[in-house]
Amino acid sequence: MKHFYLTFFIFLSVNPAFSQGVLFYSPVDQAIGRTGALTSSGWSFFSNPSGIAKNDVASAGVGYYSGFHIKELSSRAAFVNIPTSLVNVSGGFMHYGFEHYGLQQYSLATARQLAPWMRLGVKFNYLLRHQTGSEKFGLTTLDAGVQLEPDPKFAVGFYVVNPARMQWKLHDWNEYHPSAVSAAFAYKPTVFFSLELGVVKSNEYPAEVSFAIEVPVHEMVVLRGAMVSKPLRLGFGAGFNWPTIGFNVAFNHHQTLGFSSAFGLLFNVRSISGRRNSQS
Amino acid sequence: MNRGIIILIGWFCSASLLSQSLDDAYVWASEIVESLSEEGDDQDYSYLIEDIVQIYNNPININQATRQDLERIILLNGLQIENLLFHRYVNGPFGSIFELQVIEGFTQQLLEWLEPLVVFDVEEIRSRAFRPRGDVFLRTRFTVETPQGYKPKGDNPPAFKGDKYLLYSRYEMALTRTLEVGFVAESDPGEPMFKYDVAALDYMSGYVSWKPNKFLKQMIIGQYRISGGQGLVLQSGMNTRKSSLTTTIRNRNNAYRPSLSVNETVGLSGLLLSFGGNNYTVTPFISIRKRDGNLLVADDGTIITSLRTDGYHRTQTELNARKNTQEDVFGVQVKYFLKRFTLEAGHLKYRLEYPLEPTLQPYNRYYFRGRQTHNTWLALEGSVGRSYVFSEMAFNNTLHPALWAGMLFSPGANVSMVASYRRIPVDFNAPLGAAFTESSRGAGESGFYSGMQLDLPARITLSAYVDYFRFNWLQYQLKSLSNGYDVLAMLLHKPNRRWENTLRYRYREKWVNLTSDGPTFPIGLRTQNQLRFQTRFAPSKEWSFTTRCDLHQVAIPGKSIPTGLYLGQEMRYNHPGNKWNIVTRYGVIDAEDYETRVYVYEPDVLYSFITPAYYGQGSRWIVMSKFTLVKNLDIWARYGWWHYTNRETISSGNTLINSNVLREFRFQIRKKF
């Protein structure tokens, strides 16, 4: 199985997909400014598919992201995550845009925890682009990620979107679909409390460095905060978790453009007694 | 320095006891090469791995080793070697690695590093049966995209006379215990073969080495490398550099050794003899070889305006300059071993077929000119108490000597420090010299270097250096006397043997010319800040993961330079049976300005090191695999892919590629005997 995954990872890293390539910013990480490279709940479907390998319950989620509270810059998403004995599989849908321009993304992700210290994941995407007065265009891309835990208190994550630099073949020209890389390094003094330093680099934009903190203030409530560079933005969020349902909300403030927000619901189809994921 | 890689075993990898294969050593070696490469030149690093292969394949017998043998292990500083020899003399042979713990300066960590490099046989290894051994390599390399130089321009033929394939072959064989032969041939992409006055491949060289180790210690016919003192006069291998190995500044090159380097401008070719007794050696050497020169033929004779160093012979112009002048070197090196000290003296004569007369510029006023020059050097190294001193004084047609002196000392068990001073006159010329200096040429430079390595609690090691340098004459592209600083600090955190984190910061400053519209020559201070974080996790013998992030910021007055960034992830898998392995790396680079380039070591086939400067905007993907098809037959295949986002063409001139994508394949086969 290792060999299969390795081969698969190699293949995917030549093949294609982030930032602007990311249609939906999940409420547990990207919406507050975190890279998401180390997210390990169902929401990692959006920010690093290797994280879904850590889920041992079937789950489904829906979310909404509002960019600067402008309707046209908002996106919505839904996903399901099904753990199996072989791999964890997730499927999902994202939509970004408005009446005259929109992107739909259908994704299928698979991930496996190869060892207690390693998770690998890949995500296949099919994007559909529509624009008023133009025919629709499709594009297939591939993303890949890895999460490592060299020590129970430390974790490293790396995620690459569209590494193969796939292009949209439009009417008269080709257009590169965005590619990006994110990496994060986390220190977890306790099981739920974590400090995370991350960087996201999209091919088209300057690198963003982020620092995030996640603190449980109650057995059912998690608070999150983050700072992101270029321009300096502050984000904060919260998660409210019950055995079968989790609600997450996030806000991010840009000094010129104002607030963005996101929220999401995650349903655990079958909960396991005593287990509660802090990021769900 | 050439054995500096071995220190990597300790400095850069805590997994030495988990996995001690050659492939792992190769990874460790990459770190030092990368560090050294940041100076931005095109040194041939291939012999670095040769040395580590030699020690891996033939570990040093600690109970039979001489001081010279132990010098090969750069992990051991001069003081530790002295202590080891003294302990062995008093107490007899060692039984195991653990017995070394009682020697002063031998920490637990040092023992871990040493374990794969030494054996503890009491019997003389020479008494064992000898079996001839060697290997042969074949290598090729090519790009999918074809540069402009290979294409006809209208009715004109292509500028490059050869095809776009690199061909490399190397053969090395130990025929008997004392006799070794080696041969290397290479043709760079674009270089013709069997035509245009190229008899076969563009570069062919080799050696025969006979090492009876009696009164005649060694004889080398063919290509060799030789080093003397601290390299002020003679350093035909790689010179010692500032690097993360902050206390390794002493010249640790072998005094001499045969070479199969394909760097056409370094090394010597001819005859070397070494003879002597137990406490002295005398090494006369001759080198006669052809060099590439830019010649100017005038009525009053031919002169060389410059010696070419790129080694390319692809275009007609390059072919015209191929081996068109001769360089002769005659010299002798004498060493005398006096208890804890080594005294060295030497003299060499350097002669060219035609006078070297570079176009006179203010900065090169004191460069070597004429047909010949002489150099003499005196060197001393040895231990005094808890210190180890190493120094050299050199002369060149002037009464003002060049000086280089350093001292290593250990104030405590967990700390080692080094300090050195150098002062080289402006008019000092040593065409074969390459000492530890800031500038590549060294002449006209004075400076003070101080470095330390300190073991801190929580398995953290701090390495740092400060180098202050001053140029007492103009430099290339600098119309003023100047000075500067180079500061490095590195924290290495190794919480366990499987995981290590490195945080490295480097600050450099030096003066540079500024652009001016007027008749003035303003200068400004160029400052450079480099920050690197790397985490490497090797949870088992099979897997290894490395995540790395570099930031490079350069400030020059009046110029806006965006900060450079590199972010990459590498995965490596070794088959448990060592039948095959695979490594892949994906990274993004955003360094619009060449000033903020980032040097990144790339995995490559055995004996080939590449640490290209990443700049521009784009992504880089590499995948490489090695298969052992049958016993003693290995195959490497490597694919590299560049994808730039801020340019439509790559490179320029004859190497121009009309694409933002560059794909390259490399293949290598090795047969061991």
PDB file of N, CA, C and O in Angstrom, chain A residues 82-144:
ATOM      1  N   ILE A  82     -16.140   9.775   4.088  1.00  0.00           N
ATOM      2  CA  ILE A  82     -16.445   8.393   4.441  1.00  0.00           C
ATOM      3  C   ILE A  82     -15.154   7.639   4.730  1.00  0.00           C
ATOM      4  O   ILE A  82     -14.348   7.408   3.813  1.00  0.00           O
ATOM      5  N   PRO A  83     -14.936   7.255   5.964  1.00  0.00           N
ATOM      6  CA  PRO A  83     -13.734   6.478   6.265  1.00  0.00           C
ATOM      7  C   PRO A  83     -13.954   5.002   5.923  1.00  0.00           C
ATOM      8  O   PRO A  83     -15.036   4.448   6.156  1.00  0.00           O
ATOM      9  N   THR A  84     -12.970   4.400   5.352  1.00  0.00           N
ATOM     10  CA  THR A  84     -13.015   2.965   5.086  1.00  0.00           C
ATOM     11  C   THR A  84     -11.749   2.341   5.667  1.00  0.00           C
ATOM     12  O   THR A  84     -10.833   3.049   6.100  1.00  0.00           O
ATOM     13  N   SER A  85     -11.711   1.028   5.617  1.00  0.00           N
ATOM     14  CA  SER A  85     -10.532   0.370   6.169  1.00  0.00           C
ATOM     15  C   SER A  85      -9.299   0.617   5.316  1.00  0.00           C
ATOM     16  O   SER A  85      -8.166   0.520   5.785  1.00  0.00           O
ATOM     17  N   LEU A  86      -9.523   0.914   4.082  1.00  0.00           N
ATOM     18  CA  LEU A  86      -8.401   1.113   3.173  1.00  0.00           C
ATOM     19  C   LEU A  86      -7.958   2.574   3.132  1.00  0.00           C
ATOM     20  O   LEU A  86      -6.807   2.906   3.414  1.00  0.00           O
ATOM     21  N   VAL A  87      -8.872   3.415   2.774  1.00  0.00           N
ATOM     22  CA  VAL A  87      -8.585   4.852   2.702  1.00  0.00           C
ATOM     23  C   VAL A  87      -9.806   5.626   3.178  1.00  0.00           C
ATOM     24  O   VAL A  87     -10.911   5.068   3.260  1.00  0.00           O
ATOM     25  N   ASN A  88      -9.609   6.870   3.476  1.00  0.00           N
ATOM     26  CA  ASN A  88     -10.734   7.775   3.716  1.00  0.00           C
ATOM     27  C   ASN A  88     -11.026   8.504   2.422  1.00  0.00           C
ATOM     28  O   ASN A  88     -10.112   8.976   1.742  1.00  0.00           O
ATOM     29  N   VAL A  89     -12.292   8.577   2.111  1.00  0.00           N
ATOM     30  CA  VAL A  89     -12.685   9.197   0.854  1.00  0.00           C
ATOM     31  C   VAL A  89     -13.611  10.372   1.139  1.00  0.00           C
ATOM     32  O   VAL A  89     -14.514  10.272   1.986  1.00  0.00           O
ATOM     33  N   SER A  90     -13.378  11.455   0.448  1.00  0.00           N
ATOM     34  CA  SER A  90     -14.262  12.612   0.570  1.00  0.00           C
ATOM     35  C   SER A  90     -14.669  13.076  -0.806  1.00  0.00           C
ATOM     36  O   SER A  90     -13.873  13.031  -1.751  1.00  0.00           O
ATOM     37  N   GLY A  91     -15.898  13.535  -0.896  1.00  0.00           N
ATOM     38  CA  GLY A  91     -16.375  14.136  -2.139  1.00  0.00           C
ATOM     39  C   GLY A  91     -17.046  15.439  -1.803  1.00  0.00           C
ATOM     40  O   GLY A  91     -17.628  15.596  -0.727  1.00  0.00           O
ATOM     41  N   GLY A  92     -16.938  16.380  -2.719  1.00  0.00           N
ATOM     42  CA  GLY A  92     -17.530  17.660  -2.383  1.00  0.00           C
ATOM     43  C   GLY A  92     -17.765  18.539  -3.590  1.00  0.00           C
ATOM     44  O   GLY A  92     -17.322  18.239  -4.708  1.00  0.00           O
ATOM     45  N   PHE A  93     -18.473  19.619  -3.320  1.00  0.00           N
ATOM     46  CA  PHE A  93     -18.850  20.567  -4.359  1.00  0.00           C
ATOM     47  C   PHE A  93     -18.629  21.978  -3.833  1.00  0.00           C
ATOM     48  O   PHE A  93     -18.904  22.274  -2.662  1.00  0.00           O
ATOM     49  N   MET A  94     -18.100  22.829  -4.679  1.00  0.00           N
ATOM     50  CA  MET A  94     -17.931  24.239  -4.321  1.00  0.00           C
ATOM     51  C   MET A  94     -18.441  25.091  -5.454  1.00  0.00           C
ATOM     52  O   MET A  94     -18.301  24.724  -6.632  1.00  0.00           O
ATOM     53  N   HIS A  95     -18.964  26.214  -5.095  1.00  0.00           N
ATOM     54  CA  HIS A  95     -19.413  27.148  -6.121  1.00  0.00           C
ATOM     55  C   HIS A  95     -19.023  28.550  -5.716  1.00  0.00           C
ATOM     56  O   HIS A  95     -19.192  28.976  -4.575  1.00  0.00           O
ATOM     57  N   TYR A  96     -18.447  29.252  -6.665  1.00  0.00           N
ATOM     58  CA  TYR A  96     -18.029  30.627  -6.433  1.00  0.00           C
ATOM     59  C   TYR A  96     -18.539  31.468  -7.579  1.00  0.00           C
ATOM     60  O   TYR A  96     -18.487  31.034  -8.737  1.00  0.00           O
ATOM     61  N   GLY A  97     -19.005  32.677  -7.303  1.00  0.00           N
ATOM     62  CA  GLY A  97     -19.363  33.575  -8.381  1.00  0.00           C
ATOM     63  C   GLY A  97     -20.775  34.092  -8.294  1.00  0.00           C
ATOM     64  O   GLY A  97     -21.438  34.026  -7.254  1.00  0.00           O
ATOM     65  N   PHE A  98     -21.245  34.570  -9.407  1.00  0.00           N
ATOM     66  CA  PHE A  98     -22.560  35.195  -9.460  1.00  0.00           C
ATOM     67  C   PHE A  98     -23.182  34.909 -10.820  1.00  0.00           C
ATOM     68  O   PHE A  98     -22.735  34.011 -11.535  1.00  0.00           O
ATOM     69  N   GLU A  99     -24.167  35.708 -11.162  1.00  0.00           N
ATOM     70  CA  GLU A  99     -24.977  35.400 -12.342  1.00  0.00           C
ATOM     71  C   GLU A  99     -24.162  35.324 -13.621  1.00  0.00           C
ATOM     72  O   GLU A  99     -24.349  34.432 -14.431  1.00  0.00           O
ATOM     73  N   HIS A 100     -23.241  36.251 -13.779  1.00  0.00           N
ATOM     74  CA  HIS A 100     -22.559  36.337 -15.064  1.00  0.00           C
ATOM     75  C   HIS A 100     -21.212  35.641 -15.097  1.00  0.00           C
ATOM     76  O   HIS A 100     -20.614  35.507 -16.154  1.00  0.00           O
ATOM     77  N   TYR A 101     -20.721  35.266 -13.944  1.00  0.00           N
ATOM     78  CA  TYR A 101     -19.443  34.548 -13.933  1.00  0.00           C
ATOM     79  C   TYR A 101     -19.437  33.591 -12.746  1.00  0.00           C
ATOM     80  O   TYR A 101     -19.772  33.984 -11.623  1.00  0.00           O
ATOM     81  N   GLY A 102     -19.083  32.394 -13.004  1.00  0.00           N
ATOM     82  CA  GLY A 102     -19.065  31.446 -11.891  1.00  0.00           C
ATOM     83  C   GLY A 102     -18.131  30.282 -12.136  1.00  0.00           C
ATOM     84  O   GLY A 102     -17.805  29.934 -13.274  1.00  0.00           O
ATOM     85  N   LEU A 103     -17.692  29.721 -11.036  1.00  0.00           N
ATOM     86  CA  LEU A 103     -16.857  28.532 -11.090  1.00  0.00           C
ATOM     87  C   LEU A 103     -17.483  27.459 -10.204  1.00  0.00           C
ATOM     88  O   LEU A 103     -17.852  27.735  -9.057  1.00  0.00           O
ATOM     89  N   GLN A 104     -17.591  26.296 -10.746  1.00  0.00           N
ATOM     90  CA  GLN A 104     -18.030  25.158  -9.943  1.00  0.00           C
ATOM     91  C   GLN A 104     -16.876  24.173  -9.870  1.00  0.00           C
ATOM     92  O   GLN A 104     -16.172  23.953 -10.859  1.00  0.00           O
ATOM     93  N   GLN A 105     -16.712  23.604  -8.719  1.00  0.00           N
ATOM     94  CA  GLN A 105     -15.637  22.628  -8.567  1.00  0.00           C
ATOM     95  C   GLN A 105     -16.189  21.365  -7.918  1.00  0.00           C
ATOM     96  O   GLN A 105     -16.762  21.408  -6.836  1.00  0.00           O
ATOM     97  N   TYR A 106     -15.993  20.276  -8.609  1.00  0.00           N
ATOM     98  CA  TYR A 106     -16.383  18.967  -8.084  1.00  0.00           C
ATOM     99  C   TYR A 106     -15.102  18.228  -7.732  1.00  0.00           C
ATOM    100  O   TYR A 106     -14.220  18.079  -8.584  1.00  0.00           O
ATOM    101  N   SER A 107     -15.012  17.783  -6.500  1.00  0.00           N
ATOM    102  CA  SER A 107     -13.738  17.201  -6.051  1.00  0.00           C
ATOM    103  C   SER A 107     -13.955  15.846  -5.393  1.00  0.00           C
ATOM    104  O   SER A 107     -14.975  15.591  -4.749  1.00  0.00           O
ATOM    105  N   LEU A 108     -12.955  15.038  -5.583  1.00  0.00           N
ATOM    106  CA  LEU A 108     -12.921  13.741  -4.918  1.00  0.00           C
ATOM    107  C   LEU A 108     -11.543  13.596  -4.289  1.00  0.00           C
ATOM    108  O   LEU A 108     -10.523  13.666  -4.980  1.00  0.00           O
ATOM    109  N   ALA A 109     -11.540  13.413  -2.983  1.00  0.00           N
ATOM    110  CA  ALA A 109     -10.256  13.323  -2.283  1.00  0.00           C
ATOM    111  C   ALA A 109     -10.130  11.974  -1.601  1.00  0.00           C
ATOM    112  O   ALA A 109     -11.123  11.358  -1.194  1.00  0.00           O
ATOM    113  N   THR A 110      -8.908  11.534  -1.517  1.00  0.00           N
ATOM    114  CA  THR A 110      -8.653  10.303  -0.801  1.00  0.00           C
ATOM    115  C   THR A 110      -7.381  10.478   0.029  1.00  0.00           C
ATOM    116  O   THR A 110      -6.444  11.166  -0.390  1.00  0.00           O
ATOM    117  N   ALA A 111      -7.389   9.872   1.189  1.00  0.00           N
ATOM    118  CA  ALA A 111      -6.236  10.033   2.074  1.00  0.00           C
ATOM    119  C   ALA A 111      -6.089   8.803   2.953  1.00  0.00           C
ATOM    120  O   ALA A 111      -7.044   8.055   3.180  1.00  0.00           O
ATOM    121  N   ARG A 112      -4.898   8.615   3.404  1.00  0.00           N
ATOM    122  CA  ARG A 112      -4.653   7.481   4.277  1.00  0.00           C
ATOM    123  C   ARG A 112      -3.573   7.834   5.304  1.00  0.00           C
ATOM    124  O   ARG A 112      -2.610   8.534   4.981  1.00  0.00           O
ATOM    125  N   GLN A 113      -3.786   7.343   6.489  1.00  0.00           N
ATOM    126  CA  GLN A 113      -2.766   7.492   7.519  1.00  0.00           C
ATOM    127  C   GLN A 113      -1.838   6.297   7.391  1.00  0.00           C
ATOM    128  O   GLN A 113      -2.169   5.182   7.792  1.00  0.00           O
ATOM    129  N   LEU A 114      -0.687   6.528   6.802  1.00  0.00           N
ATOM    130  CA  LEU A 114       0.240   5.422   6.538  1.00  0.00           C
ATOM    131  C   LEU A 114       0.975   4.988   7.791  1.00  0.00           C
ATOM    132  O   LEU A 114       1.423   3.854   7.886  1.00  0.00           O
ATOM    133  N   ALA A 115       1.129   5.881   8.684  1.00  0.00           N
ATOM    134  CA  ALA A 115       1.777   5.589   9.959  1.00  0.00           C
ATOM    135  C   ALA A 115       1.232   6.596  10.962  1.00  0.00           C
ATOM    136  O   ALA A 115       0.641   7.600  10.557  1.00  0.00           O
ATOM    137  N   PRO A 116       1.433   6.346  12.236  1.00  0.00           N
ATOM    138  CA  PRO A 116       0.920   7.328  13.203  1.00  0.00           C
ATOM    139  C   PRO A 116       1.491   8.724  12.975  1.00  0.00           C
ATOM    140  O   PRO A 116       0.891   9.708  13.373  1.00  0.00           O
ATOM    141  N   TRP A 117       2.598   8.789  12.295  1.00  0.00           N
ATOM    142  CA  TRP A 117       3.257  10.079  12.099  1.00  0.00           C
ATOM    143  C   TRP A 117       3.099  10.639  10.688  1.00  0.00           C
ATOM    144  O   TRP A 117       3.651  11.675  10.358  1.00  0.00           O
ATOM    145  N   MET A 118       2.344   9.958   9.842  1.00  0.00           N
ATOM    146  CA  MET A 118       2.247  10.438   8.471  1.00  0.00           C
ATOM    147  C   MET A 118       0.885  10.215   7.845  1.00  0.00           C
ATOM    148  O   MET A 118       0.330   9.121   7.927  1.00  0.00           O
ATOM    149  N   ARG A 119       0.398  11.245   7.175  1.00  0.00           N
ATOM    150  CA  ARG A 119      -0.834  11.151   6.403  1.00  0.00           C
ATOM    151  C   ARG A 119      -0.572  11.738   5.010  1.00  0.00           C
ATOM    152  O   ARG A 119       0.061  12.785   4.893  1.00  0.00           O
ATOM    153  N   LEU A 120      -1.047  11.023   4.030  1.00  0.00           N
ATOM    154  CA  LEU A 120      -0.922  11.498   2.663  1.00  0.00           C
ATOM    155  C   LEU A 120      -2.303  11.635   2.066  1.00  0.00           C
ATOM    156  O   LEU A 120      -3.183  10.804   2.325  1.00  0.00           O
ATOM    157  N   GLY A 121      -2.488  12.617   1.238  1.00  0.00           N
ATOM    158  CA  GLY A 121      -3.798  12.802   0.621  1.00  0.00           C
ATOM    159  C   GLY A 121      -3.695  13.449  -0.744  1.00  0.00           C
ATOM    160  O   GLY A 121      -2.770  14.205  -1.021  1.00  0.00           O
ATOM    161  N   VAL A 122      -4.635  13.110  -1.591  1.00  0.00           N
ATOM    162  CA  VAL A 122      -4.688  13.726  -2.920  1.00  0.00           C
ATOM    163  C   VAL A 122      -6.132  14.111  -3.218  1.00  0.00           C
ATOM    164  O   VAL A 122      -7.064  13.541  -2.654  1.00  0.00           O
ATOM    165  N   LYS A 123      -6.274  15.057  -4.090  1.00  0.00           N
ATOM    166  CA  LYS A 123      -7.617  15.521  -4.434  1.00  0.00           C
ATOM    167  C   LYS A 123      -7.706  15.765  -5.929  1.00  0.00           C
ATOM    168  O   LYS A 123      -6.871  16.491  -6.487  1.00  0.00           O
ATOM    169  N   PHE A 124      -8.677  15.146  -6.533  1.00  0.00           N
ATOM    170  CA  PHE A 124      -8.944  15.349  -7.951  1.00  0.00           C
ATOM    171  C   PHE A 124     -10.067  16.381  -8.070  1.00  0.00           C
ATOM    172  O   PHE A 124     -11.062  16.295  -7.359  1.00  0.00           O
ATOM    173  N   ASN A 125      -9.876  17.318  -8.959  1.00  0.00           N
ATOM    174  CA  ASN A 125     -10.877  18.373  -9.116  1.00  0.00           C
ATOM    175  C   ASN A 125     -11.300  18.468 -10.574  1.00  0.00           C
ATOM    176  O   ASN A 125     -10.460  18.351 -11.476  1.00  0.00           O
ATOM    177  N   TYR A 126     -12.570  18.690 -10.749  1.00  0.00           N
ATOM    178  CA  TYR A 126     -13.051  19.073 -12.077  1.00  0.00           C
ATOM    179  C   TYR A 126     -13.726  20.429 -11.929  1.00  0.00           C
ATOM    180  O   TYR A 126     -14.676  20.590 -11.154  1.00  0.00           O
ATOM    181  N   LEU A 127     -13.212  21.388 -12.650  1.00  0.00           N
ATOM    182  CA  LEU A 127     -13.755  22.747 -12.559  1.00  0.00           C
ATOM    183  C   LEU A 127     -14.551  23.063 -13.801  1.00  0.00           C
ATOM    184  O   LEU A 127     -14.129  22.723 -14.926  1.00  0.00           O
ATOM    185  N   LEU A 128     -15.635  23.741 -13.572  1.00  0.00           N
ATOM    186  CA  LEU A 128     -16.504  24.148 -14.675  1.00  0.00           C
ATOM    187  C   LEU A 128     -16.683  25.655 -14.592  1.00  0.00           C
ATOM    188  O   LEU A 128     -17.056  26.195 -13.557  1.00  0.00           O
ATOM    189  N   ARG A 129     -16.371  26.294 -15.684  1.00  0.00           N
ATOM    190  CA  ARG A 129     -16.380  27.765 -15.676  1.00  0.00           C
ATOM    191  C   ARG A 129     -17.428  28.268 -16.646  1.00  0.00           C
ATOM    192  O   ARG A 129     -17.446  27.854 -17.800  1.00  0.00           O
ATOM    193  N   HIS A 130     -18.249  29.147 -16.178  1.00  0.00           N
ATOM    194  CA  HIS A 130     -19.245  29.717 -17.093  1.00  0.00           C
ATOM    195  C   HIS A 130     -19.187  31.235 -17.045  1.00  0.00           C
ATOM    196  O   HIS A 130     -18.871  31.834 -16.024  1.00  0.00           O
ATOM    197  N   GLN A 131     -19.447  31.821 -18.169  1.00  0.00           N
ATOM    198  CA  GLN A 131     -19.413  33.270 -18.283  1.00  0.00           C
ATOM    199  C   GLN A 131     -20.489  33.659 -19.269  1.00  0.00           C
ATOM    200  O   GLN A 131     -20.648  33.019 -20.323  1.00  0.00           O
ATOM    201  N   THR A 132     -21.240  34.697 -18.946  1.00  0.00           N
ATOM    202  CA  THR A 132     -22.334  35.110 -19.820  1.00  0.00           C
ATOM    203  C   THR A 132     -21.807  35.415 -21.217  1.00  0.00           C
ATOM    204  O   THR A 132     -20.829  36.119 -21.383  1.00  0.00           O
ATOM    205  N   GLY A 133     -22.470  34.859 -22.192  1.00  0.00           N
ATOM    206  CA  GLY A 133     -22.054  35.104 -23.563  1.00  0.00           C
ATOM    207  C   GLY A 133     -20.951  34.204 -24.031  1.00  0.00           C
ATOM    208  O   GLY A 133     -20.416  34.396 -25.121  1.00  0.00           O
ATOM    209  N   SER A 134     -20.611  33.220 -23.235  1.00  0.00           N
ATOM    210  CA  SER A 134     -19.515  32.333 -23.622  1.00  0.00           C
ATOM    211  C   SER A 134     -19.906  30.906 -23.291  1.00  0.00           C
ATOM    212  O   SER A 134     -20.745  30.643 -22.430  1.00  0.00           O
ATOM    213  N   GLU A 135     -19.305  30.002 -23.994  1.00  0.00           N
ATOM    214  CA  GLU A 135     -19.579  28.608 -23.671  1.00  0.00           C
ATOM    215  C   GLU A 135     -18.881  28.231 -22.365  1.00  0.00           C
ATOM    216  O   GLU A 135     -18.047  28.985 -21.859  1.00  0.00           O
ATOM    217  N   LYS A 136     -19.207  27.073 -21.836  1.00  0.00           N
ATOM    218  CA  LYS A 136     -18.580  26.623 -20.595  1.00  0.00           C
ATOM    219  C   LYS A 136     -17.257  25.935 -20.905  1.00  0.00           C
ATOM    220  O   LYS A 136     -17.086  25.335 -21.960  1.00  0.00           O
ATOM    221  N   PHE A 137     -16.359  26.045 -19.963  1.00  0.00           N
ATOM    222  CA  PHE A 137     -15.073  25.393 -20.103  1.00  0.00           C
ATOM    223  C   PHE A 137     -14.809  24.510 -18.892  1.00  0.00           C
ATOM    224  O   PHE A 137     -15.207  24.846 -17.782  1.00  0.00           O
ATOM    225  N   GLY A 138     -14.144  23.413 -19.134  1.00  0.00           N
ATOM    226  CA  GLY A 138     -13.829  22.489 -18.042  1.00  0.00           C
ATOM    227  C   GLY A 138     -12.329  22.327 -17.860  1.00  0.00           C
ATOM    228  O   GLY A 138     -11.551  22.530 -18.792  1.00  0.00           O
ATOM    229  N   LEU A 139     -11.939  21.951 -16.673  1.00  0.00           N
ATOM    230  CA  LEU A 139     -10.519  21.757 -16.376  1.00  0.00           C
ATOM    231  C   LEU A 139     -10.382  20.719 -15.262  1.00  0.00           C
ATOM    232  O   LEU A 139     -11.110  20.747 -14.272  1.00  0.00           O
ATOM    233  N   THR A 140      -9.451  19.820 -15.445  1.00  0.00           N
ATOM    234  CA  THR A 140      -9.171  18.833 -14.409  1.00  0.00           C
ATOM    235  C   THR A 140      -7.833  19.155 -13.750  1.00  0.00           C
ATOM    236  O   THR A 140      -6.838  19.400 -14.437  1.00  0.00           O
ATOM    237  N   THR A 141      -7.833  19.155 -12.465  1.00  0.00           N
ATOM    238  CA  THR A 141      -6.586  19.433 -11.735  1.00  0.00           C
ATOM    239  C   THR A 141      -6.412  18.417 -10.612  1.00  0.00           C
ATOM    240  O   THR A 141      -7.325  17.659 -10.282  1.00  0.00           O
ATOM    241  N   LEU A 142      -5.227  18.448 -10.063  1.00  0.00           N
ATOM    242  CA  LEU A 142      -4.906  17.549  -8.950  1.00  0.00           C
ATOM    243  C   LEU A 142      -4.169  18.328  -7.864  1.00  0.00           C
ATOM    244  O   LEU A 142      -3.306  19.151  -8.179  1.00  0.00           O
ATOM    245  N   ASP A 143      -4.511  18.070  -6.625  1.00  0.00           N
ATOM    246  CA  ASP A 143      -3.807  18.669  -5.488  1.00  0.00           C
ATOM    247  C   ASP A 143      -3.233  17.528  -4.642  1.00  0.00           C
ATOM    248  O   ASP A 143      -3.716  16.394  -4.699  1.00  0.00           O
ATOM    249  N   ALA A 144      -2.244  17.846  -3.833  1.00  0.00           N
ATOM    250  CA  ALA A 144      -1.672  16.818  -2.962  1.00  0.00           C
ATOM    251  C   ALA A 144      -1.182  17.432  -1.662  1.00  0.00           C
ATOM    252  O   ALA A 144      -0.805  18.604  -1.616  1.00  0.00           O
TER     253      ALA A 144
END
